[in-house]
XYZ file of C-alpha atoms in Angstrom:
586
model
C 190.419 -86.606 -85.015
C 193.540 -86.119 -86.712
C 192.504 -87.492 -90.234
C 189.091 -84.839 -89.259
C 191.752 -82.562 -88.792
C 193.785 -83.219 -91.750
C 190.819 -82.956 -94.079
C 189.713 -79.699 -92.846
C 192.978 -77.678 -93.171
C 192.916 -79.289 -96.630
C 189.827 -78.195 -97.310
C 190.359 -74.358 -95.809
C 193.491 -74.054 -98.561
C 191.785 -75.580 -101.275
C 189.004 -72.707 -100.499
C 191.592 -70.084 -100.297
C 193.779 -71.099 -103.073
C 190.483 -71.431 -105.251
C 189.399 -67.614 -104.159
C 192.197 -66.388 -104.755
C 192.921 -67.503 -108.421
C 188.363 -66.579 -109.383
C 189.563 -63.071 -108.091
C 192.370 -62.820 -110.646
C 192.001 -61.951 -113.994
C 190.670 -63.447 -116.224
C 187.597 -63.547 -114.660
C 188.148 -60.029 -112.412
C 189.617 -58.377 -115.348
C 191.038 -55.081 -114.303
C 191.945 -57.270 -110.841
C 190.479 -54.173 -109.000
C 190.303 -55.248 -105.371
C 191.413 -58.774 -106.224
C 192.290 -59.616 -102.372
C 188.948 -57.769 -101.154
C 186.992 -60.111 -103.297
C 188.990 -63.544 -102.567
C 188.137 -62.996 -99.211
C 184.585 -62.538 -99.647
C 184.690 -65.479 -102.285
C 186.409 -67.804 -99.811
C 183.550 -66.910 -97.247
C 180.274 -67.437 -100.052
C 182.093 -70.703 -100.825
C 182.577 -71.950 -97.268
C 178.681 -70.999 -96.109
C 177.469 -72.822 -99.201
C 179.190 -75.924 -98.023
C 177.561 -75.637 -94.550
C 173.846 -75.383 -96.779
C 173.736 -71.452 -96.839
C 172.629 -69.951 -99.982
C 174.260 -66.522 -98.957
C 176.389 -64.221 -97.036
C 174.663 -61.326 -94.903
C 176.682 -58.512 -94.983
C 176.096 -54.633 -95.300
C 176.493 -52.542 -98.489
C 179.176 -50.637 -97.089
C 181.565 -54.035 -96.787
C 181.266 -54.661 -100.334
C 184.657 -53.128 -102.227
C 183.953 -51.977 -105.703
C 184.928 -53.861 -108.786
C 184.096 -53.678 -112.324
C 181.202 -55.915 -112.421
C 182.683 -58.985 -110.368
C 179.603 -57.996 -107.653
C 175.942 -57.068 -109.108
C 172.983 -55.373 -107.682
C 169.850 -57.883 -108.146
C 168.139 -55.557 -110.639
C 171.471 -55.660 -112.771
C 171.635 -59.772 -112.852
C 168.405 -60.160 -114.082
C 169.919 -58.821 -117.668
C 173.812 -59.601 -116.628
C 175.737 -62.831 -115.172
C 178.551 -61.984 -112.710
C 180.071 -64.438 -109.937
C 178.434 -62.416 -106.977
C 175.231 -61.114 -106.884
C 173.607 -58.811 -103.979
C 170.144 -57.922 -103.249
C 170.356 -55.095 -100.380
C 170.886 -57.685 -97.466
C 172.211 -61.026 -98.861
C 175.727 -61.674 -101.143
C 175.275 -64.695 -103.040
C 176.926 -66.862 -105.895
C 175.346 -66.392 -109.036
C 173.972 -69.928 -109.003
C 172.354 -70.034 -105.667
C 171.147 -66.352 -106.471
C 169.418 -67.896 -109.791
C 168.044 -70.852 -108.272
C 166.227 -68.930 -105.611
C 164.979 -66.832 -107.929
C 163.540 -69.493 -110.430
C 162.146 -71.446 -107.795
C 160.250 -67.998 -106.281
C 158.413 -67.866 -109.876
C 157.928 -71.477 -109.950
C 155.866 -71.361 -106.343
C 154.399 -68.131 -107.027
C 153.024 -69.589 -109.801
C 151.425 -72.900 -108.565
C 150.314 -71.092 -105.295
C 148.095 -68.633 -107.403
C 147.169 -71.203 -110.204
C 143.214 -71.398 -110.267
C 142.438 -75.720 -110.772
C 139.058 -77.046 -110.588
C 138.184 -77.906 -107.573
C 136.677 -81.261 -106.132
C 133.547 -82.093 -103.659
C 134.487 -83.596 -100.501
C 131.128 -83.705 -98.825
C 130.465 -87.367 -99.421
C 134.311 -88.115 -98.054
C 133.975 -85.754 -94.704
C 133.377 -88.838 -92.300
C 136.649 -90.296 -93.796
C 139.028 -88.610 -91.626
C 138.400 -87.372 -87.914
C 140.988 -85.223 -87.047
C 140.179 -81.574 -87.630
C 144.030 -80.994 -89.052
C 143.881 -84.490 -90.958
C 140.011 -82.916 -92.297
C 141.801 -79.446 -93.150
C 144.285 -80.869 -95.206
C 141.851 -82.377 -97.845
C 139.987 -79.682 -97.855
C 143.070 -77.764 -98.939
C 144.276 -80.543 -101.707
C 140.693 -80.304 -103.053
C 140.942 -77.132 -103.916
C 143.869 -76.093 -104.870
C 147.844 -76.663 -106.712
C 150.199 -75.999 -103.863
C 149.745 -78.120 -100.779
C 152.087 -78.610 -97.983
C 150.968 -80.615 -95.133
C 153.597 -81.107 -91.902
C 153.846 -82.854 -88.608
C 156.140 -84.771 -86.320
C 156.166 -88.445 -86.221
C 153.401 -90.880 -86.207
C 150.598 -87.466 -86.817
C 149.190 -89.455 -89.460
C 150.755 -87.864 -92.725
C 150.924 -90.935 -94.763
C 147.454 -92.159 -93.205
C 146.156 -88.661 -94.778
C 147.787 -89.027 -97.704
C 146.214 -92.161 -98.114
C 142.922 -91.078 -97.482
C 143.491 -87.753 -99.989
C 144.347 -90.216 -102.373
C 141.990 -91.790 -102.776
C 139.227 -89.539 -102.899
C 141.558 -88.122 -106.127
C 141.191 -91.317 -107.827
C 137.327 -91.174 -107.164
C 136.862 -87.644 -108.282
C 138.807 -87.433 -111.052
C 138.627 -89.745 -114.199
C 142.212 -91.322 -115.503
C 144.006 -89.957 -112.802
C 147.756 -89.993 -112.879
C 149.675 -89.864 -110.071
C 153.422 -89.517 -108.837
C 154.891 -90.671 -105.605
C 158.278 -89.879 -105.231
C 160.985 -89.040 -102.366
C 164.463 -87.837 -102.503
C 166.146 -90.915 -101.364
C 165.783 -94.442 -102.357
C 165.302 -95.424 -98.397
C 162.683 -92.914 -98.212
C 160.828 -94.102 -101.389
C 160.806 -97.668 -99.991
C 159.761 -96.871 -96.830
C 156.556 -94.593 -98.029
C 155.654 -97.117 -100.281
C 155.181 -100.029 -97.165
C 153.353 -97.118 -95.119
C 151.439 -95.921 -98.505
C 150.217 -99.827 -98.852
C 149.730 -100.131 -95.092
C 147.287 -97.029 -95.312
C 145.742 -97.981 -98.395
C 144.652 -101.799 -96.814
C 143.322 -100.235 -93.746
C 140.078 -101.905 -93.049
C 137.740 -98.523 -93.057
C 139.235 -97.359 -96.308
C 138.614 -100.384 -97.614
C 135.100 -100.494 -96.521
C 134.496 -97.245 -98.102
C 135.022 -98.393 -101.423
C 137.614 -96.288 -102.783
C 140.587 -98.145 -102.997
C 140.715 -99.615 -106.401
C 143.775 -102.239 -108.088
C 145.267 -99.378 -109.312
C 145.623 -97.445 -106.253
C 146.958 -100.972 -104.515
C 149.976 -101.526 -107.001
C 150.672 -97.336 -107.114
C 154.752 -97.371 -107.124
C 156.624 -94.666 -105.360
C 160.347 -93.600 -106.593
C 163.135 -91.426 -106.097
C 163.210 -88.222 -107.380
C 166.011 -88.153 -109.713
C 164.427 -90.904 -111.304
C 160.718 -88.636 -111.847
C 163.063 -86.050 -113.162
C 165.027 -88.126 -115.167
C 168.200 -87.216 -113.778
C 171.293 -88.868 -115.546
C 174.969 -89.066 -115.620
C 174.765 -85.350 -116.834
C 172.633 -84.386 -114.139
C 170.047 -83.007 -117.067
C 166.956 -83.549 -116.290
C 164.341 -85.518 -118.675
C 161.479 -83.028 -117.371
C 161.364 -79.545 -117.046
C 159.466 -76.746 -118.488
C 159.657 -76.634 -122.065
C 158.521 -80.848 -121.359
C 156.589 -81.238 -117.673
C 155.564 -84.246 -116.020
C 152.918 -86.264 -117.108
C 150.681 -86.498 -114.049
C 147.691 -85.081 -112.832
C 148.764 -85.170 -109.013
C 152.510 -85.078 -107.677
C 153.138 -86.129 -104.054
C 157.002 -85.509 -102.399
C 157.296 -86.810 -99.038
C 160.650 -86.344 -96.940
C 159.716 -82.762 -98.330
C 162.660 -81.244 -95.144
C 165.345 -83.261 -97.270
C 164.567 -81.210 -100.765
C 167.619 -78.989 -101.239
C 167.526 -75.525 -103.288
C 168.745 -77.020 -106.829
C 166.223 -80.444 -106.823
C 163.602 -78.470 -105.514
C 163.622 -75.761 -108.430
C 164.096 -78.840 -110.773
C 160.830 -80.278 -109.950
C 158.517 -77.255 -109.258
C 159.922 -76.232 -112.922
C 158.475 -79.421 -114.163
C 155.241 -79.647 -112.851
C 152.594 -78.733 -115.543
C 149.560 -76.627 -115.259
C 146.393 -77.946 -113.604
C 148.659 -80.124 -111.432
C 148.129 -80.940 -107.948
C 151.624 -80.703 -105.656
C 151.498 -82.383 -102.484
C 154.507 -81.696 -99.702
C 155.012 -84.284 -96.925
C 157.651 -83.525 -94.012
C 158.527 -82.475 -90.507
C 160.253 -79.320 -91.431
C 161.890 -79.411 -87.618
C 164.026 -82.688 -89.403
C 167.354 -81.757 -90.413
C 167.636 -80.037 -93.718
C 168.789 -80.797 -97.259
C 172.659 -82.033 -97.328
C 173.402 -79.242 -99.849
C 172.265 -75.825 -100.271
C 168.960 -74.629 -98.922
C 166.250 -75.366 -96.839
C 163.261 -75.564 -98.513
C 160.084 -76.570 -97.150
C 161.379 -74.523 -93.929
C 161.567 -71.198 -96.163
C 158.035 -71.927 -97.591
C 156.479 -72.251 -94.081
C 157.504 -68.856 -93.289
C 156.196 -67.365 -96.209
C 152.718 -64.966 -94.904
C 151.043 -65.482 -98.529
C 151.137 -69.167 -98.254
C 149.312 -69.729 -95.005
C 146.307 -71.195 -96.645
C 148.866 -73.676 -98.889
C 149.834 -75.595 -95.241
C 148.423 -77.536 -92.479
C 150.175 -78.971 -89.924
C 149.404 -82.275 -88.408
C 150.025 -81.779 -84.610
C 148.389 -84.968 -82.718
C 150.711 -87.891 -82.708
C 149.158 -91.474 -82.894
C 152.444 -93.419 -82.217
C 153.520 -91.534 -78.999
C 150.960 -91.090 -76.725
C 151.325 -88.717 -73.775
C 153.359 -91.166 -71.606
C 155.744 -92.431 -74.580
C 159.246 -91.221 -74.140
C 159.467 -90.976 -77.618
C 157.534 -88.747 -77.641
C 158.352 -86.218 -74.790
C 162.088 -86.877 -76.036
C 160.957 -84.981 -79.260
C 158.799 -82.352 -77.120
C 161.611 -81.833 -74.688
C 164.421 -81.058 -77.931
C 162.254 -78.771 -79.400
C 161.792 -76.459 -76.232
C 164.915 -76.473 -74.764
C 165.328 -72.709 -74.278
C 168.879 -71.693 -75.526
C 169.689 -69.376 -72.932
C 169.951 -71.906 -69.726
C 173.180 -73.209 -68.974
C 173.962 -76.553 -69.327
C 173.745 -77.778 -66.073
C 170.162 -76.749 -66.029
C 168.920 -78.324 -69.383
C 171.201 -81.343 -68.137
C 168.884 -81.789 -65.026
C 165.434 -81.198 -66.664
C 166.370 -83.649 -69.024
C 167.489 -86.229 -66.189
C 164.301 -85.712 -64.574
C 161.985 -85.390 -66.969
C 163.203 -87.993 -69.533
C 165.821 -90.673 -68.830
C 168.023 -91.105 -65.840
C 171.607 -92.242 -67.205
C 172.826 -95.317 -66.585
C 174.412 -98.145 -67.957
C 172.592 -98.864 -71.493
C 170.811 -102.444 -70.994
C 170.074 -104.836 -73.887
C 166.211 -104.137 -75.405
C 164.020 -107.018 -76.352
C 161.714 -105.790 -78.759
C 157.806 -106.734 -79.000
C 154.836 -105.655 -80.458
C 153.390 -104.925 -76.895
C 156.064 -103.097 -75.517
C 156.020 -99.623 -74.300
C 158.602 -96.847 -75.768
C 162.378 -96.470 -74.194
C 164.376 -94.376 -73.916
C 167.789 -95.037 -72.241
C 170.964 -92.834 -71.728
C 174.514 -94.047 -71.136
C 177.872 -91.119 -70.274
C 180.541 -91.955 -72.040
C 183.837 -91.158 -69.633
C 186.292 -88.393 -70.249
C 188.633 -90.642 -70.590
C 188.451 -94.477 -72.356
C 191.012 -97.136 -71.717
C 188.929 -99.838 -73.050
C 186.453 -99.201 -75.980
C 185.368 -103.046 -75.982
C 182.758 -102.766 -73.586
C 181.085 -99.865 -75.243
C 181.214 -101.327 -78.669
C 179.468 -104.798 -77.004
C 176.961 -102.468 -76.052
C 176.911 -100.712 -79.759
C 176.324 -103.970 -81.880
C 173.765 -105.997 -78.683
C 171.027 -104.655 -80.568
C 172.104 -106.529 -83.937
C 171.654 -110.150 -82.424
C 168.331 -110.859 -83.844
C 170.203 -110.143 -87.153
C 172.625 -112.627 -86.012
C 170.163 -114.956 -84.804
C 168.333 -114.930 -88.233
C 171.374 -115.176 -90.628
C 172.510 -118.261 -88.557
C 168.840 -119.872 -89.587
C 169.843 -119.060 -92.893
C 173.579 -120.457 -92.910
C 171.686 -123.371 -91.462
C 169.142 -124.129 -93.642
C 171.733 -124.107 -96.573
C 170.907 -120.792 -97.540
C 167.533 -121.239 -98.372
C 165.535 -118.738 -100.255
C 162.324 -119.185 -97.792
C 164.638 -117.673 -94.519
C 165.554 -114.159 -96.595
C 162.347 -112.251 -95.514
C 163.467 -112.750 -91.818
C 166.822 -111.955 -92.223
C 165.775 -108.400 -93.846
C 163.465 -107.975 -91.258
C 165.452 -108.830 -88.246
C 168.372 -106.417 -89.893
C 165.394 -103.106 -90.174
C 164.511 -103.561 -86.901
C 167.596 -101.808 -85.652
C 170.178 -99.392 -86.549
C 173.328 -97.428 -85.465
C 173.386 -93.766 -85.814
C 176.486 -91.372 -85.451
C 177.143 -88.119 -85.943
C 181.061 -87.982 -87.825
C 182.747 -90.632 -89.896
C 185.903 -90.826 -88.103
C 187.201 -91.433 -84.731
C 186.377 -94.374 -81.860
C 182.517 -93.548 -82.615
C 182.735 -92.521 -86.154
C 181.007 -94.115 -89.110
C 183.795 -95.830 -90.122
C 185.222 -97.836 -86.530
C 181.762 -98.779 -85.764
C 181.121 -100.333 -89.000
C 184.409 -102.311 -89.182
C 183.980 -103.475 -85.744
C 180.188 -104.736 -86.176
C 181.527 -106.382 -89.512
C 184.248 -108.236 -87.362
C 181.723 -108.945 -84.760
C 179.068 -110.775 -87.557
C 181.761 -112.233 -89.683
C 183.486 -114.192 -86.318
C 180.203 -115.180 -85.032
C 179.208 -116.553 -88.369
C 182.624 -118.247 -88.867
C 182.850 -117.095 -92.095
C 186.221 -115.205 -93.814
C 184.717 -112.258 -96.464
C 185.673 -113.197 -100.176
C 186.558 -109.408 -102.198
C 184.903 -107.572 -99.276
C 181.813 -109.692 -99.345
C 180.119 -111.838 -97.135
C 176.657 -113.438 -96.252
C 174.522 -110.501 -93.797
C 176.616 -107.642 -94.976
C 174.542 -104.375 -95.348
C 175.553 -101.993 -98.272
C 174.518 -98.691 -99.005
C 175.303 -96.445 -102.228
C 176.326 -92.929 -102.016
C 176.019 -91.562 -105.291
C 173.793 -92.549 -108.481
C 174.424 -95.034 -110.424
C 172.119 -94.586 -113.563
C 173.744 -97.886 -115.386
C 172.830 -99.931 -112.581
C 169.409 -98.177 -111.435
C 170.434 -97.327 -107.807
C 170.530 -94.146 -106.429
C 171.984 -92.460 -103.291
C 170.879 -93.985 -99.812
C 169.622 -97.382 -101.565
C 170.217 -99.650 -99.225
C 170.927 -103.857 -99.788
C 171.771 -106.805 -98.379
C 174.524 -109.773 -99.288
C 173.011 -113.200 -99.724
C 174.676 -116.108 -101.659
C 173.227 -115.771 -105.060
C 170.219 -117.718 -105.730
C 171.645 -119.767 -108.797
C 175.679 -119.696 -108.133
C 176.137 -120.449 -104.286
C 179.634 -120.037 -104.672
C 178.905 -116.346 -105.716
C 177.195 -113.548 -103.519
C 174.037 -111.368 -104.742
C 172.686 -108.067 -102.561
C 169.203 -107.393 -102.661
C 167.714 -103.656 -102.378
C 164.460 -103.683 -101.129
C 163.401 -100.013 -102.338
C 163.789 -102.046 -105.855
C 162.656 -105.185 -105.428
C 165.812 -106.013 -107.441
C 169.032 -108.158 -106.964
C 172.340 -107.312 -108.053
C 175.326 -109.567 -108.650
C 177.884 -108.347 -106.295
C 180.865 -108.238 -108.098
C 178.558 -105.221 -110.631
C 178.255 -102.985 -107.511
C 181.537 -100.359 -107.216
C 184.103 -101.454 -104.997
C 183.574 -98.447 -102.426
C 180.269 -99.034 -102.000
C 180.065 -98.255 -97.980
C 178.803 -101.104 -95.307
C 175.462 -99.592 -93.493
C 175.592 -101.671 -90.213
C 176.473 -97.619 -89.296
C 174.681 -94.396 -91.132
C 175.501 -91.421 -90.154
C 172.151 -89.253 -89.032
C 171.843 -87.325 -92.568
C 171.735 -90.376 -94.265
C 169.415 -91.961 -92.017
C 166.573 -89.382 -93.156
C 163.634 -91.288 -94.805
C 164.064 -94.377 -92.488
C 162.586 -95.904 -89.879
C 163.799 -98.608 -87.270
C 162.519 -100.084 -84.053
C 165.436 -98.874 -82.399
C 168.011 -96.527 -82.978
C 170.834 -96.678 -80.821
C 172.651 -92.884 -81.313
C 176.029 -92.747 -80.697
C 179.007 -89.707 -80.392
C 181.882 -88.761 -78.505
C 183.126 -85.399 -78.195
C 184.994 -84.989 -81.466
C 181.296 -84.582 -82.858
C 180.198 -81.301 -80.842
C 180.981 -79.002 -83.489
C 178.451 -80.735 -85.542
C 175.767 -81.247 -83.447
C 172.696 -79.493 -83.300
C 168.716 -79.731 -82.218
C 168.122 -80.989 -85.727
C 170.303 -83.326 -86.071
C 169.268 -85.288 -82.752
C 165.797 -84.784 -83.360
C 165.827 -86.338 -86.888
C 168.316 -89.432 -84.940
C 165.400 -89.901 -82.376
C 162.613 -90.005 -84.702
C 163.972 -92.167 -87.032
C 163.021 -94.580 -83.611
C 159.491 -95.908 -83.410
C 160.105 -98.428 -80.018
C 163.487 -97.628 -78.464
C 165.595 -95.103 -78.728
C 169.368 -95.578 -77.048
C 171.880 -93.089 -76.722
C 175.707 -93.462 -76.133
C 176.781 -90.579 -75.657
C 179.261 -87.666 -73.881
C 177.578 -85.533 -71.783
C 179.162 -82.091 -72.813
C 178.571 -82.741 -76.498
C 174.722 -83.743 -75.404
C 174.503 -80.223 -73.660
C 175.950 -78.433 -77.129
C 172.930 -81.091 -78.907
C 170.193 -79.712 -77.132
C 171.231 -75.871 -77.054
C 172.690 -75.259 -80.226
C 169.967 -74.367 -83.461
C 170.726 -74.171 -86.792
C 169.330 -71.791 -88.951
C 170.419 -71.357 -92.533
C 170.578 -68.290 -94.543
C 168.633 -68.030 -97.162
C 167.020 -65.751 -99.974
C 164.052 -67.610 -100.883
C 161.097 -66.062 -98.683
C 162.208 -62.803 -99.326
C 161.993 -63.393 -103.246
C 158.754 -65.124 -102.932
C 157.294 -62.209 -100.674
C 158.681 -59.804 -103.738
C 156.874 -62.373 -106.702
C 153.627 -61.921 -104.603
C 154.151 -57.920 -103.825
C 154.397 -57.222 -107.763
C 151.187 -59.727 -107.996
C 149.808 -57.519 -105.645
């Protein structure tokens, strides 16, 4: 807590310090009201960081200046740092951005394309929501289709697909997501769907559709070093149909990069579960365009879940977050939960099988720990089938033939937190699983690295082709055994470890915004009560779902209350720029 600490008064006088010299000339010229504006500078900045694209705040508490703050009629033929459109103060960028990406959907939303016949393709879906949703991609640009886990999205997709590829000739299609963890993982559920006996039966899945690729989207965009993308709108994308899934994760800057890049007569299909956590930086995208009255008849939402049936406690975990009513006191939600869900107790180890009903299992943390040890044993129990397969594969003198089971056995589970520091932060848990492996393995790391460790990057690296949230693992390398090699899954590619940056951060831990886009067997969720300022409905519902057998949580009991009572809801002026585009189309 104190390095938390530490980093956050830094951070409040780098924000002040930084206000304080923007207000000054030369950039407030006259320096009228120059401490009226560092204030309200030091405030835009500081919402921004927490994913706010502006502040709300009446006319009347705006102080004058000589064009430092603009009305939004003004900024459309002037720049200035602030810009304010009757109810919202915003930056100038995030201003801009919302009002691009406004055009951009207006645009695709009222586009007329030529529509497709699905009358010989009805009996291929059964759902009435699933049937609704290619009925809407047949017939028009802007599609957004929803749902919680396991409602089918990527089985719909599928099935959308491939009628495409039937109906229209030389079809080119995009699959992308914003992560490389969630372009991996809707490319095994894309190929799942697409192998499905009654698809195949119905003839429509063709070699093309069964080696269809799916990447991130900086790479569709063509995002370098410069962060300029290849695409845009003077040079769009070259595809017919465009398909974004993890659509919750889009934040306000990618988002108006793509939509500016998709060409005319282009069909744009949005996956996601906007109740998911939203985009790490600014904005909340697919969230804004579900509120949006005009584009109704752009969405369905996928509502009946096939992976938690009405007894999975999954399932009613997800239910019971979402309708927690925000005005009962703690000690209420605290019993409903108790009764209705999970009874705590001390967490018990979880064998996985296929045939094995959903759990859900809830462990107190005390007030007070004198010894972390037996809480950490109960942390890294869920990462002995890991160990169990990289001991095969010590064994067998690192042979090639035991690597599928070792990524396997590592996917199955993962460790979810909530901060970086602290005894249940990112950072303790991962140095104390990496002691845990490493002793049980009886092996020393060489530079950092050793056989079984789990890396993931968190930034872009262009030179190397891996972006942010790629995830590998350390092997010995295939043709130097006295050297190590990572593979990355979402690339199908190895990498020498001595190329890969030296802070490149072990992933036996992610914290639950990184975890977006993934999927594990079991998720064990873990936080103390340094986290509660932090937590939120979102952010436990995206750590639960991420869970498709088992779901454990280590957790202290006052923070859980703040988890399941506290909403987030981000300011934004995106719907009410689109609902202006459409009332001057109007």
């Amino acid at each position: 807590m104190e390095k938390q600490t530490g980093a956050e008064n830094a951070e409040m006088t780098w924000l002040k310090d930084w206000s304080e010299y923007l207000a000054q000339a030369p950039f407030n010229l006259r320096e009228r009201n120059s401490a009226e504006i560092a204030v309200l500078l030091q405030a835009l900045i500081d919402v921004s960081l927490q994913g706010d694209s502006g502040l709300v705040i009446s006319s009347t508490a705006l102080p004058e200046t000589d064009g430092f703050i603009l009305e939004e009629q003004q900024a459309k033929t002037q720049v200035a740092p602030m810009i304010y459109d009757g109810e919202l103060l915003a930056l100038y960028r995030y201003w801009s951005l919302e009002q691009r990406l406004a055009s951009q959907i207006t645009r695709l939303s009222t586009q007329n394309i030529q529509a497709i016949s699905i009358d010989a393709y009805r009996d291929l879906l059964q759902d009435t929501h699933q049937k609704a949703a290619l009925a809407m991609v047949a017939s028009q640009a802007l599609n957004i289709i929803t749902g919680g886990p396991g409602t089918g999205k990527t089985y719909t997709l599928a099935r959308i697909i491939a009628v495409l590829n039937q109906a229209i000739p030389d079809i080119r299609i995009a699959m992308a997501a914003p992560t490389g963890k969630a372009a991996q993982r809707m490319q095994e559920a894309l190929q799942a769907s697409f192998n499905d006996e009654n698809l195949l039966a119905s003839g429509l899945i063709t070699e093309t559709l069964k080696q269809q690729k799916t990447q991130t989207l900086h790479r569709l965009l063509g995002l370098g070093h410069r962060q300029i993308p290849r695409f845009h709108t003077k040079q769009p994308l070259p595809y017919d149909v465009i398909v974004i899934d993890e659509a919750s994760m889009l934040d306000l800057n990618l988002a108006t990069l793509l939509f500016e890049a998709i060409p005319q007569d282009c069909r744009v299909i949005l996956l996601g579960d906007a109740k998911q956590l939203a985009s790490v930086d600014v904005g909340s995208v697919l969230a804004d365009l579900q509120q949006v009255p005009k584009l109704a008849q752009h969405q369905v939402n996928l509502t009946t879940s096939r992976r938690f049936g009405a007894d999975a406690k999954i399932g009613q975990l997800a239910s019971f977050i979402q309708s927690v009513d925000i005005g009962q006191s703690a000690e209420q939600v605290l019993q409903q939960f108790e009764q209705q869900i999970a009874t705590p107790t001390i967490l018990q180890k979880i064998e996985l099988t296929s045939s094995m009903s959903d759990v859900v299992q809830i462990e107190y943390l005390p007030d007070q720990i004198l010894d972390l040890m037996p809480y950490y044993e109960r942390v890294v129990a869920g990462y002995i089938p890991f160990l169990t397969q990289l001991k095969a594969y010590q064994q067998s003198g690192y042979a090639q033939d035991n690597i599928d089971a070792v990524m396997q056995a590592f996917d199955q589970y993962r460790i979810l937190v909530a901060i970086r520091f602290g005894d249940f932060g990112l950072e303790q848990i991962n140095r104390y699983v990496e002691q845990w492996l490493t002793q049980h393995l009886s092996v020393l790391p060489v530079g950092g690295w050793y056989v079984g460790r789990p890396v993931m990057m968190t930034y872009n690296d262009y030179q190397l082709g891996i972006s942010n949230g790629d995830i590998g693992l350390c092997f010995r390398h295939r043709t130097e055994p006295e050297q190590f090699e990572v593979y990355f899954p979402s690339l199908n590619q190895w990498i020498a470890a001595h190329r890969l940056p030296k802070n490149i951060q072990t992933a036996f831990a992610l914290t639950i915004h990184k975890s977006q886009g993934s999927e594990f067997a079991h998720t064990m969720v873990v936080f103390d009560h340094s986290a509660e300022k932090l937590l939120s409905q979102e952010l436990i519902y995206t750590a639960i779902t991420r869970a498709k057998k088992a779901v454990s949580l280590l957790i202290d009991r006052q923070a859980w209350v703040k988890a399941l009572t506290v909403k987030t809801t981000r300011k934004s002026g995106l719907i009410r720029k689109i609902n202006k585009k459409f009332l001057l189309l109007s």
